[in-house]
Short mmCIF file of C-alpha atoms in Angstrom, two decimals:
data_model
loop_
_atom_site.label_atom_id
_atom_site.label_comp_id
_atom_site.label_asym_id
_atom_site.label_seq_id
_atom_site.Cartn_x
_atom_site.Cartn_y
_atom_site.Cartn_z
CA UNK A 1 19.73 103.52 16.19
CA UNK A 2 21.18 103.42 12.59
CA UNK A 3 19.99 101.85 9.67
CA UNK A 4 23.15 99.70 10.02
CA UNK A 5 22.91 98.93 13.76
CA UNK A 6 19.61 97.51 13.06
CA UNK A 7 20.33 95.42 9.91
CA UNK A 8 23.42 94.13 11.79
CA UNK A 9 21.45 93.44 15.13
CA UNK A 10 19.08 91.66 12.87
CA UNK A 11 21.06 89.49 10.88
CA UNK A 12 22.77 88.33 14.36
CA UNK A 13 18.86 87.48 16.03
CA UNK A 14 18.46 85.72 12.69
CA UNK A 15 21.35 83.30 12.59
CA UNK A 16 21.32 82.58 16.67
CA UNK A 17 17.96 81.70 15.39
CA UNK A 18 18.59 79.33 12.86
CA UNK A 19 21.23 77.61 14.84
CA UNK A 20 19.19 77.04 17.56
CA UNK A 21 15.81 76.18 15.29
CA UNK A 22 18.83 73.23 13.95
CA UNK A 23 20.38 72.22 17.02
CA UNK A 24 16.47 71.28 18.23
CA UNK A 25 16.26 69.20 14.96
CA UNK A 26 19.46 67.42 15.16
CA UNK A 27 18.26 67.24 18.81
CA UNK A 28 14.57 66.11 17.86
CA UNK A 29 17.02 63.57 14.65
CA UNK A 30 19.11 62.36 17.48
CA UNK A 31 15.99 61.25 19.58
CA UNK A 32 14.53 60.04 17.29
CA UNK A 33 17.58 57.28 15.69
CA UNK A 34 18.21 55.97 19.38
CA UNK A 35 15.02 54.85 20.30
CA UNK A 36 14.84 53.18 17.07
CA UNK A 37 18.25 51.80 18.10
CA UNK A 38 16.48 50.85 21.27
CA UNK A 39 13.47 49.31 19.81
CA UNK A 40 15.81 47.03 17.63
CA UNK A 41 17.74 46.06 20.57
CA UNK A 42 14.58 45.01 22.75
CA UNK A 43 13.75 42.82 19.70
CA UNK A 44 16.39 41.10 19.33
CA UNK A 45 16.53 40.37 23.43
CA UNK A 46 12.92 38.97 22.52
CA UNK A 47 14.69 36.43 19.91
CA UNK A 48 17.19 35.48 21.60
CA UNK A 49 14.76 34.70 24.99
CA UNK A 50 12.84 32.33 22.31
CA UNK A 51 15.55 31.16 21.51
CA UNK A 52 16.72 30.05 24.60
CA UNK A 53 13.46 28.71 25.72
CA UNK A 54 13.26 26.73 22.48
CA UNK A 55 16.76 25.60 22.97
CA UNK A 56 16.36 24.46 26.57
CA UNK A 57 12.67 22.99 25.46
CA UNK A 58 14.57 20.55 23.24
CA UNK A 59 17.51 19.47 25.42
CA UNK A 60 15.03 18.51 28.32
CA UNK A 61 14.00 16.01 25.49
CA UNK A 62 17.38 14.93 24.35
CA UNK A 63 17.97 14.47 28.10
CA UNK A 64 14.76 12.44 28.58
CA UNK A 65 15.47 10.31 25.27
CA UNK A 66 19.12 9.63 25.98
CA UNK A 67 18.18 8.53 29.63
CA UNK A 68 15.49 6.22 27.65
CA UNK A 69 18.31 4.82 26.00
CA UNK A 70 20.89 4.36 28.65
CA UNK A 71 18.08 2.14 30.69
CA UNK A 72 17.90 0.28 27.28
CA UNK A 73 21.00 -0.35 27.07
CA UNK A 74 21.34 -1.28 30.86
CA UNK A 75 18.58 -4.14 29.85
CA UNK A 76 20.75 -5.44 27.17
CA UNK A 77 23.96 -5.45 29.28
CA UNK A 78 21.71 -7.74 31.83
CA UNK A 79 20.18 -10.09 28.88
CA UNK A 80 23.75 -10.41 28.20
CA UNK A 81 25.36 -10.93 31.36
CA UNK A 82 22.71 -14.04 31.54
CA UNK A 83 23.27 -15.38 28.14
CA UNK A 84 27.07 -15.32 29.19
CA UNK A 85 26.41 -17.47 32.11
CA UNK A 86 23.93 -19.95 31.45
CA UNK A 87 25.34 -20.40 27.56
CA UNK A 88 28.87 -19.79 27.46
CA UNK A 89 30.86 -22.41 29.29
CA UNK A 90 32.63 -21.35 32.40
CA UNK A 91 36.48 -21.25 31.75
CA UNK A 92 38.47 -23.85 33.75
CA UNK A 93 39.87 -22.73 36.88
CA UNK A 94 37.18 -20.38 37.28
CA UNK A 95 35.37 -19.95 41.02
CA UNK A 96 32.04 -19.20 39.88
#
């Protein structure tokens, strides 16, 4: 084998070489970005489920207080159902 044959075998081992020694660290780069990309994403699931609870947490109260204040105002309705018919006078014609 030739001086020549060697130098060119050579230089072609070298640069299958170095594009396969990159390839494995755009590989290893690759890896690497997407399970940071992953690890973001299972974060933000996390929020948002906190979130939600939180969310659902307060409406069960808003539910609870507004039903407070629907019986409330159910009481009031009844005061003043009785107010109108022992105070007011009954109009003439009237059946009751």
């Amino acid at each position: 084998m030739s001086t020549d044959t060697k130098w060119i075998v050579g230089t072609g081992i070298g640069i299958v070489v170095a594009m396969l020694t990159t390839g494995v660290g755009l590989a290893a780069l690759m890896v690497s970005l997407i399970a940071g990309v992953n690890g973001r994403t299972d974060d933000v699931r996390g929020e948002l489920r906190e979130f939600r609870t939180e969310v659902n947490g307060r409406m069960e109260g808003f539910d609870t207080r507004l039903r407070d204040v629907e019986i409330a105002f159910g009481k009031v309705d009844q005061r003043l159902l009785l107010i109108e018919r022992f105070v007011l006078p009954t109009p003439e014609g009237s059946s009751q």
